[in-house]
Short mmCIF file of C-alpha atoms in Angstrom, two decimals:
data_model
loop_
_atom_site.label_atom_id
_atom_site.label_comp_id
_atom_site.label_asym_id
_atom_site.label_seq_id
_atom_site.Cartn_x
_atom_site.Cartn_y
_atom_site.Cartn_z
CA MET A 15 0.44 -15.29 -22.23
CA LEU A 16 2.54 -15.30 -19.19
CA THR A 17 4.56 -12.20 -20.02
CA ARG A 18 1.27 -10.14 -20.62
CA ALA A 19 -0.39 -11.35 -17.36
CA ARG A 20 2.91 -10.71 -15.53
CA TRP A 21 3.08 -7.31 -16.59
CA GLY A 22 -0.63 -6.86 -16.28
CA THR A 23 -0.59 -7.72 -12.64
CA PHE A 24 2.39 -5.67 -12.10
CA LEU A 25 0.62 -2.72 -13.29
CA THR A 26 -2.48 -3.46 -11.28
CA PHE A 27 -0.30 -3.32 -8.18
CA ALA A 28 1.03 -0.08 -9.56
CA LEU A 29 -2.41 1.42 -10.26
CA ALA A 30 -3.68 0.54 -6.74
CA GLY A 31 -0.60 1.97 -5.10
CA LEU A 32 -0.86 5.23 -7.00
CA LEU A 33 -4.53 5.44 -5.84
CA ILE A 34 -3.66 5.11 -2.35
CA GLY A 35 -0.47 7.44 -2.83
CA VAL A 36 -2.84 10.31 -3.94
CA TRP A 37 -5.22 9.68 -1.14
CA VAL A 38 -2.57 9.68 1.53
CA ALA A 39 -0.67 12.60 -0.02
CA ARG A 40 -3.72 14.77 -0.10
CA MET A 41 -5.02 14.03 3.14
CA PRO A 42 -4.16 17.60 4.54
CA ALA A 43 -6.29 18.82 1.80
CA LEU A 44 -9.14 16.82 2.84
CA ALA A 45 -8.78 18.38 6.28
CA ALA A 46 -9.10 21.83 5.03
CA LYS A 47 -12.00 20.98 2.78
CA PHE A 48 -14.07 19.54 5.56
CA GLY A 49 -12.57 21.55 8.38
CA THR A 50 -11.90 18.51 10.16
CA SER A 51 -9.74 17.78 13.36
CA GLU A 52 -6.72 15.42 13.65
CA GLY A 53 -9.28 12.98 15.54
CA GLU A 54 -11.96 13.22 12.81
CA ILE A 55 -9.31 12.61 10.08
CA GLY A 56 -8.30 9.47 12.29
CA ILE A 57 -11.71 8.24 12.13
CA VAL A 58 -11.74 8.68 8.42
CA VAL A 59 -8.53 6.42 8.13
CA LEU A 60 -10.20 3.89 10.59
CA VAL A 61 -13.30 3.62 8.53
CA TRP A 62 -11.23 3.02 5.42
CA GLY A 63 -9.23 0.14 7.01
CA LEU A 64 -12.38 -1.46 8.70
CA GLY A 65 -14.12 -1.34 5.32
CA ALA A 66 -11.29 -3.07 3.64
CA ILE A 67 -11.12 -5.72 6.18
CA VAL A 68 -14.97 -6.26 6.21
CA ALA A 69 -14.87 -6.88 2.60
CA MET A 70 -11.84 -8.99 2.67
CA GLN A 71 -13.31 -11.33 5.19
CA ALA A 72 -16.91 -11.37 3.68
CA LEU A 73 -16.06 -11.91 0.18
CA ARG A 74 -13.73 -14.88 0.67
CA GLY A 75 -16.08 -17.18 -0.47
CA LEU A 76 -17.00 -15.10 -3.61
CA MET A 77 -13.13 -15.02 -4.40
CA ALA A 78 -13.18 -18.96 -4.15
CA TRP A 79 -16.20 -19.29 -6.26
CA ALA A 80 -15.72 -16.73 -8.95
CA GLY A 81 -11.66 -16.69 -8.99
CA SER A 82 -9.48 -13.69 -8.79
CA ARG A 83 -9.56 -12.83 -12.67
CA ALA A 84 -13.44 -12.05 -12.53
CA VAL A 85 -13.21 -10.32 -9.14
CA LEU A 86 -10.34 -8.13 -10.16
CA ARG A 87 -11.91 -6.98 -13.45
CA ALA A 88 -15.01 -5.69 -11.45
CA ALA A 89 -13.13 -4.52 -8.38
CA LEU A 90 -10.41 -2.40 -9.89
CA PRO A 91 -12.61 -0.10 -11.73
CA LEU A 92 -14.84 0.11 -8.89
CA THR A 93 -11.94 1.48 -6.56
CA SER A 94 -11.59 4.11 -9.15
CA LEU A 95 -15.28 5.05 -8.97
CA SER A 96 -15.37 5.03 -5.32
CA LEU A 97 -12.42 7.55 -5.15
CA ALA A 98 -14.41 9.75 -7.22
CA ALA A 99 -17.33 9.30 -4.64
CA VAL A 100 -15.10 10.44 -2.10
CA ALA A 101 -13.94 13.49 -3.76
CA LEU A 102 -17.62 14.68 -4.67
CA VAL A 103 -19.25 14.41 -1.13
CA PRO A 104 -20.35 17.45 0.24
CA GLY A 105 -20.25 16.84 4.11
CA TYR A 106 -18.57 14.82 6.64
CA GLY A 107 -21.17 12.22 7.03
CA GLY A 108 -21.12 11.64 3.29
CA LEU A 109 -17.37 11.58 3.32
CA LEU A 110 -17.49 8.73 5.89
CA ALA A 111 -20.06 6.60 4.02
CA ALA A 112 -18.19 7.24 0.74
CA VAL A 113 -14.66 6.40 2.43
CA VAL A 114 -16.19 2.99 3.57
CA LEU A 115 -17.14 1.94 0.14
CA PHE A 116 -13.74 3.06 -0.98
CA GLY A 117 -12.05 0.89 1.70
CA MET A 118 -14.39 -1.90 0.82
CA ALA A 119 -13.56 -1.76 -3.09
CA PHE A 120 -9.73 -1.51 -2.41
CA GLY A 121 -9.85 -4.21 0.01
CA VAL A 122 -11.41 -6.43 -2.65
CA THR A 123 -8.94 -5.22 -5.19
CA ASP A 124 -6.01 -5.83 -2.80
CA ILE A 125 -7.07 -9.52 -2.09
CA ALA A 126 -7.87 -10.23 -5.95
CA MET A 127 -4.56 -8.72 -7.32
CA ASN A 128 -2.66 -10.86 -4.69
CA ALA A 129 -4.49 -13.77 -5.62
CA GLN A 130 -3.93 -13.11 -9.26
CA GLY A 131 -0.17 -12.79 -8.45
CA SER A 132 -0.20 -16.11 -6.88
CA VAL A 133 -1.95 -17.45 -10.13
CA VAL A 134 0.80 -15.93 -12.19
CA GLU A 135 3.48 -17.15 -9.94
CA ARG A 136 2.15 -20.82 -10.11
CA ALA A 137 2.36 -20.47 -13.80
CA TYR A 138 5.78 -19.32 -13.70
CA ARG A 139 6.48 -22.12 -11.48
CA ARG A 140 8.91 -19.76 -9.24
CA SER A 141 8.96 -16.87 -7.17
CA VAL A 142 7.73 -13.67 -8.72
CA MET A 143 5.48 -12.35 -6.02
CA SER A 144 7.99 -9.59 -4.44
CA GLY A 145 8.37 -8.20 -7.89
CA MET A 146 4.47 -7.85 -8.19
CA HIS A 147 4.68 -5.94 -4.75
CA ALA A 148 7.50 -3.66 -6.22
CA GLY A 149 4.74 -2.22 -8.46
CA TRP A 150 2.88 -1.10 -5.67
CA CYS A 151 5.97 0.80 -4.41
CA VAL A 152 6.38 2.27 -7.82
CA GLY A 153 2.58 3.26 -7.71
CA ALA A 154 2.59 4.56 -4.03
CA VAL A 155 5.59 6.83 -4.98
CA GLY A 156 4.05 7.97 -8.11
CA GLY A 157 1.04 8.67 -6.39
CA GLY A 158 2.69 11.10 -3.72
CA VAL A 159 4.36 12.89 -6.45
CA PHE A 160 1.10 13.48 -8.28
CA GLY A 161 -0.28 14.78 -5.02
CA VAL A 162 2.58 17.14 -4.46
CA ALA A 163 2.39 18.29 -8.12
CA THR A 164 -1.32 19.15 -7.89
CA ALA A 165 -0.96 20.76 -4.56
CA ALA A 166 1.89 22.97 -5.93
CA ALA A 167 -0.57 23.63 -8.86
CA GLY A 168 -3.38 24.99 -6.62
CA LEU A 169 -5.67 22.06 -6.97
CA GLY A 170 -7.77 21.16 -4.26
CA PHE A 171 -8.64 17.76 -2.75
CA THR A 172 -11.79 17.55 -5.01
CA ALA A 173 -9.93 18.14 -8.37
CA THR A 174 -7.04 15.87 -7.53
CA LEU A 175 -8.93 13.12 -6.65
CA LEU A 176 -11.23 13.30 -9.54
CA ILE A 177 -8.42 13.61 -11.92
CA ALA A 178 -6.71 10.42 -10.54
CA ALA A 179 -10.04 8.47 -10.64
CA LEU A 180 -10.84 9.41 -14.13
CA LEU A 181 -7.40 8.51 -15.36
CA SER A 182 -7.11 5.17 -13.56
CA LEU A 183 -10.77 4.01 -14.51
CA PRO A 184 -10.11 3.23 -18.16
CA ALA A 185 -6.59 1.84 -17.26
CA GLY A 186 -8.06 -0.68 -14.91
CA VAL A 187 -10.69 -1.86 -17.35
CA ALA A 188 -7.86 -2.35 -19.85
CA LEU A 189 -5.75 -4.19 -17.43
CA GLY A 190 -8.59 -6.65 -16.92
CA ARG A 191 -7.61 -8.33 -20.47
CA THR A 192 -4.47 -9.33 -19.08
CA TYR A 193 -5.23 -11.69 -16.36
CA LEU A 194 -4.96 -15.31 -16.26
CA PRO A 195 -7.95 -17.63 -15.40
CA ASP A 196 -7.61 -19.16 -12.00
CA PRO A 197 -6.85 -23.01 -12.14
CA PRO A 198 -9.93 -25.15 -11.95
CA ARG A 199 -10.79 -26.50 -8.40
CA PRO A 200 -10.38 -30.27 -7.67
CA ALA A 201 -13.48 -31.89 -6.72
CA ALA A 202 -13.80 -31.77 -2.81
CA SER A 203 -14.40 -34.85 -0.72
CA GLY A 204 -16.20 -34.91 2.58
CA GLY A 205 -18.92 -32.57 4.25
CA GLY A 206 -19.79 -28.95 3.24
CA ARG A 207 -17.86 -27.65 6.48
CA ALA A 208 -14.76 -29.67 5.81
CA ARG A 209 -14.79 -27.89 2.35
CA ARG A 210 -15.01 -24.62 3.87
CA ARG A 211 -12.18 -24.92 6.35
CA LEU A 212 -8.87 -23.84 5.40
CA PRO A 213 -5.65 -25.50 6.39
CA ALA A 214 -4.16 -24.62 9.39
CA ALA A 215 -1.05 -23.25 7.60
CA VAL A 216 -3.03 -20.46 6.18
CA TYR A 217 -3.69 -19.12 9.62
CA LEU A 218 0.07 -19.57 10.63
CA ILE A 219 0.93 -17.61 7.64
CA GLY A 220 -1.62 -15.05 8.45
CA VAL A 221 -0.08 -14.59 11.80
CA LEU A 222 3.11 -13.63 10.16
CA GLY A 223 1.24 -11.33 7.89
CA PHE A 224 -0.36 -9.61 10.58
CA LEU A 225 3.04 -8.98 12.33
CA ALA A 226 4.65 -7.71 9.18
CA PHE A 227 1.68 -5.39 8.40
CA MET A 228 1.89 -4.26 11.95
CA THR A 229 5.58 -3.33 11.49
CA GLU A 230 5.13 -1.49 8.35
CA GLY A 231 2.08 0.17 9.31
CA SER A 232 4.02 1.66 12.74
CA ILE A 233 6.77 2.95 10.64
CA ALA A 234 4.74 4.53 8.09
CA ASP A 235 2.53 6.51 10.72
CA TRP A 236 5.33 7.39 13.39
CA SER A 237 8.54 7.62 11.63
CA GLY A 238 8.11 11.37 11.23
CA LEU A 239 7.03 12.10 14.69
CA LEU A 240 9.71 10.13 15.85
CA LEU A 241 12.33 12.21 13.99
CA HIS A 242 10.60 15.52 14.64
CA GLU A 243 9.69 15.24 18.16
CA GLU A 244 12.04 12.79 19.82
CA MET A 245 15.13 13.49 17.73
CA GLY A 246 14.81 17.42 16.92
CA ALA A 247 14.76 17.04 13.22
CA SER A 248 13.20 19.75 11.22
CA GLU A 249 9.77 19.03 9.41
CA ALA A 250 11.56 18.80 5.98
CA VAL A 251 14.30 16.25 7.48
CA ALA A 252 11.32 14.38 9.33
CA ALA A 253 9.31 14.00 6.33
CA ALA A 254 12.11 12.33 4.48
CA GLY A 255 12.04 9.38 6.82
CA TYR A 256 8.98 7.63 5.15
CA PRO A 257 10.00 8.27 1.60
CA VAL A 258 13.69 6.81 2.26
CA PHE A 259 11.88 3.56 4.08
CA GLU A 260 9.61 3.31 0.71
CA LEU A 261 12.38 3.76 -1.65
CA ALA A 262 14.38 0.94 0.38
CA MET A 263 11.41 -1.30 0.02
CA LEU A 264 11.20 -0.77 -3.53
CA LEU A 265 14.94 -1.70 -3.98
CA GLY A 266 14.37 -4.63 -1.92
CA ARG A 267 11.49 -6.06 -3.51
CA LEU A 268 13.12 -5.99 -7.01
CA VAL A 269 15.71 -8.45 -5.87
CA GLY A 270 13.59 -10.26 -3.31
CA ASP A 271 12.55 -13.26 -5.57
CA ARG A 272 16.02 -13.72 -6.53
CA VAL A 273 17.19 -13.85 -2.82
CA ARG A 274 14.12 -16.10 -2.01
CA MET A 275 15.05 -18.61 -4.72
CA ARG A 276 18.72 -18.85 -3.63
CA VAL A 277 18.43 -18.98 0.04
CA GLY A 278 14.73 -20.42 0.76
CA THR A 279 11.71 -19.24 2.16
CA ARG A 280 12.32 -20.00 5.63
CA ARG A 281 15.87 -18.62 5.58
CA LEU A 282 14.60 -15.55 3.92
CA LEU A 283 11.73 -14.74 6.50
CA THR A 284 14.21 -15.40 9.42
CA GLY A 285 16.91 -13.19 8.09
CA ALA A 286 14.14 -10.54 7.30
CA GLY A 287 13.07 -10.64 10.76
CA ILE A 288 16.46 -10.40 12.46
CA GLY A 289 17.41 -7.67 10.03
CA THR A 290 14.31 -5.66 10.61
CA ALA A 291 14.93 -6.02 14.35
CA LEU A 292 18.56 -4.84 13.79
CA GLY A 293 17.51 -1.97 11.52
CA MET A 294 14.76 -0.79 14.04
CA THR A 295 17.32 -1.02 16.81
CA VAL A 296 19.63 1.54 15.12
CA VAL A 297 16.61 3.67 14.81
CA VAL A 298 15.62 3.61 18.36
CA LEU A 299 18.94 4.11 19.57
CA ALA A 300 20.09 6.72 17.20
CA PRO A 301 21.78 9.78 18.52
CA GLY A 302 20.32 11.98 15.85
CA PRO A 303 17.98 11.81 12.68
CA GLY A 304 20.76 11.23 10.22
CA VAL A 305 21.45 7.82 11.83
CA ALA A 306 17.79 7.08 12.40
CA ILE A 307 17.01 7.57 8.61
CA ALA A 308 19.79 5.10 7.77
CA GLY A 309 18.16 2.88 10.25
CA PHE A 310 14.99 3.27 8.43
CA PHE A 311 16.68 2.67 5.02
CA VAL A 312 18.33 -0.74 6.19
CA THR A 313 14.73 -1.75 7.81
CA GLY A 314 13.01 -0.92 4.49
CA LEU A 315 15.50 -3.10 2.69
CA VAL A 316 14.76 -6.37 4.63
CA VAL A 317 11.18 -6.06 5.95
CA CYS A 318 9.86 -5.59 2.27
CA THR A 319 10.01 -9.35 1.47
CA ILE A 320 7.82 -10.53 4.40
CA VAL A 321 4.49 -9.41 3.15
CA PRO A 322 4.93 -10.92 -0.53
CA THR A 323 6.33 -13.92 0.71
CA THR A 324 3.34 -14.73 3.21
CA ILE A 325 0.98 -13.86 0.32
CA SER A 326 2.92 -16.36 -1.99
CA LEU A 327 2.71 -19.02 0.61
CA ALA A 328 -0.95 -18.36 1.40
CA GLY A 329 -1.52 -19.35 -2.56
CA THR A 330 0.24 -22.59 -2.12
CA ALA A 331 -1.02 -23.57 1.44
CA ALA A 332 -4.62 -24.23 0.00
CA PRO A 333 -3.97 -24.95 -3.56
CA ASP A 334 -7.71 -25.87 -4.09
CA ARG A 335 -8.81 -22.48 -2.93
CA PRO A 336 -5.88 -19.97 -3.27
CA ALA A 337 -8.02 -16.97 -3.68
CA ALA A 338 -9.85 -17.71 -0.39
CA ALA A 339 -6.27 -18.52 1.37
CA VAL A 340 -4.84 -14.95 0.12
CA ALA A 341 -8.09 -13.29 1.18
CA GLN A 342 -7.94 -14.86 4.71
CA VAL A 343 -4.33 -13.79 5.00
CA GLY A 344 -4.99 -10.17 3.54
CA ALA A 345 -7.48 -9.92 5.99
CA MET A 346 -5.42 -10.69 8.95
CA GLY A 347 -2.40 -8.44 7.58
CA TYR A 348 -4.79 -5.45 7.45
CA GLY A 349 -5.87 -6.01 11.00
CA GLY A 350 -2.24 -5.65 12.03
CA LEU A 351 -1.77 -2.57 9.75
CA LEU A 352 -4.69 -0.78 11.72
CA LEU A 353 -3.70 -2.19 15.19
CA GLY A 354 0.11 -1.44 15.00
CA PRO A 355 0.07 2.41 14.89
CA VAL A 356 -2.41 2.33 17.93
CA VAL A 357 -0.18 0.11 19.83
CA VAL A 358 2.97 2.34 19.19
CA GLY A 359 0.85 5.37 19.96
CA PHE A 360 -0.37 3.95 23.28
CA LEU A 361 3.26 2.73 24.26
CA GLY A 362 4.46 6.38 23.38
CA GLU A 363 1.78 8.17 25.46
CA LEU A 364 2.80 5.91 28.61
CA THR A 365 6.34 6.10 27.95
CA SER A 366 8.21 7.79 25.10
CA LEU A 367 7.89 7.46 21.34
CA ARG A 368 11.33 5.68 21.11
CA VAL A 369 9.78 2.94 23.45
CA GLY A 370 6.66 2.77 21.20
CA VAL A 371 8.49 2.43 18.08
CA GLY A 372 10.92 0.14 19.74
CA ALA A 373 7.93 -2.33 20.05
CA VAL A 374 8.76 -3.15 16.09
CA VAL A 375 11.84 -4.63 17.29
CA LEU A 376 9.92 -7.27 19.29
CA LEU A 377 7.61 -7.82 16.41
CA ALA A 378 10.39 -8.45 13.98
CA LEU A 379 11.86 -10.94 16.41
CA VAL A 380 8.76 -12.61 16.58
CA ILE A 381 8.53 -13.05 12.99
CA ALA A 382 11.92 -14.53 12.80
CA ALA A 383 11.09 -17.18 15.63
CA GLY A 384 7.96 -18.12 13.87
CA ALA A 385 9.41 -18.41 10.20
CA HIS A 386 12.19 -20.56 11.82
CA PHE A 387 10.58 -22.77 14.21
CA GLY A 388 7.03 -22.82 12.64
CA ARG A 389 8.39 -24.09 9.39
CA ILE A 390 5.87 -22.45 7.40
CA ASP A 391 7.43 -23.02 4.09
CA SER A 392 7.38 -26.71 4.63
CA ALA A 393 3.60 -26.56 5.80
CA ALA A 394 2.89 -24.63 2.51
CA ASP A 395 5.02 -26.82 0.30
CA ALA A 396 3.31 -30.01 1.61
CA ALA A 397 0.00 -28.65 0.47
CA ALA A 398 1.05 -27.33 -2.93
CA PRO A 399 0.60 -29.35 -5.86
CA VAL A 400 3.33 -31.06 -7.53
CA ASP A 401 3.48 -28.64 -10.81
CA ALA A 402 4.09 -25.61 -8.41
CA ALA A 403 7.68 -26.72 -8.46
CA PRO A 404 10.03 -25.80 -11.18
CA ALA A 405 9.69 -27.68 -14.29
CA ASP A 406 12.48 -30.27 -15.35
CA GLY A 407 15.23 -28.66 -17.12
CA VAL A 408 14.36 -25.19 -16.30
CA ASP A 409 16.53 -23.06 -13.90
CA ALA A 410 14.98 -22.22 -10.72
CA ALA A 411 16.64 -18.96 -10.66
CA PRO A 412 13.98 -16.18 -9.54
CA ALA A 413 12.54 -13.47 -11.80
CA ASP A 414 13.44 -9.91 -11.51
CA LEU A 415 11.54 -7.21 -13.04
CA ALA A 416 13.00 -7.72 -16.58
CA VAL A 417 9.82 -9.76 -17.84
CA PRO A 418 10.99 -12.36 -20.51
CA GLU A 419 9.95 -12.50 -24.23
CA GLU A 420 7.45 -15.26 -25.17
CA PRO A 421 9.32 -18.48 -26.36
CA ALA A 422 9.60 -18.62 -30.20
CA ASP A 423 6.98 -21.19 -30.54
CA GLY A 424 4.75 -19.52 -28.01
CA PRO A 425 1.70 -20.88 -26.02
CA VAL A 426 -0.77 -22.98 -27.64
CA GLN A 427 -3.42 -20.56 -29.34
CA GLY A 428 -6.81 -21.08 -27.90
CA ASP A 429 -5.58 -22.68 -24.72
CA PRO A 430 -5.93 -20.18 -21.79
CA ASP A 431 -4.66 -22.62 -19.25
CA ASP A 432 -1.40 -22.91 -20.89
CA THR A 433 1.06 -22.48 -18.04
CA ARG A 434 4.35 -23.64 -19.25
CA PRO A 435 7.37 -22.02 -17.57
CA GLU A 436 9.63 -19.49 -19.40
CA PRO A 437 13.07 -18.89 -19.01
CA ILE A 438 13.91 -15.93 -16.80
CA VAL A 439 16.25 -13.34 -17.53
CA VAL A 440 18.35 -12.50 -14.27
#
């Protein structure tokens, strides 16, 4: 049932975002528990990201063989269990080992839920991926609120993460019943090496994902310091920069599918890149924190569509192995997520933080140019199967967060591969 699968995947994104939101919000409590320095916390974050990237890349073949549904059913509960392990380890060495496992479990969950989102999108025969990623924003905000609430209640790092893990574990198991089976892989022709090779379009899409993740990661990690140190904002005002950015991301993703279906993929990505460059130019040139925060809001509204769109394109660029393609693009994206803040910090050390953050403007312009001249949407569409297009007689208007009811006749009972499109309420 498409409605159940769509809601299940949306809630999976939300649950994953909640776990990360709690983890990030209680990072100061982690430092207090282990008595770590800022550099040691940086190592914790680094090994988490490296674990995620290694798992994404290493398990690409498993994703192609087992499919997103089977992998996600195992990976989402394992993410909760690994978060509990992070909460319970007694020393810094054990913390690093547990964080690596947490990063690996989350990395597999991330690529599997994006691949499942691609399966649902192909079943709908229209763009719904941006709405799925809106679920991530909802979860991340909820996780942050949960972290703030537990801190205000006097709960420490261990108790907070244990509560989040124990509550999310049964939810993750229950969501496994909502996922759609991956479409059967067509018989491959040619040698084994040819069968393993992904289309060049996947790597081109991955480059855009890499740049988009670099952009988002740089804003997330440096927005507060830019507002506080460069623009003289108080700590309270400086802390508002990232939540405002995330709120704008959520709002933009709720309508992102609608915009994509109306203007087309290439125009959406090109416009998002240009809009991101303009928004970050406002941030960099802002005379004070108020204008800069407004620039972050504008940036969030437009940059939010780039990552979901690249994931969606990856699923169509290799229609015989969509899960493997999503895993490849996801791994490249996470590489950008790790590298972006480092590049901004290095440039800020050499010059100023305004200049360092200003590198995001160049990244956004490269995204716009790559989308416009690379014609990535055409490359992906050329590889997509015929049934990825809207069905005859079905309006191609995009889906928003309001999920439709099943048709009166409903899908054929006992046929799990029924993927007839449903009318979308917009």
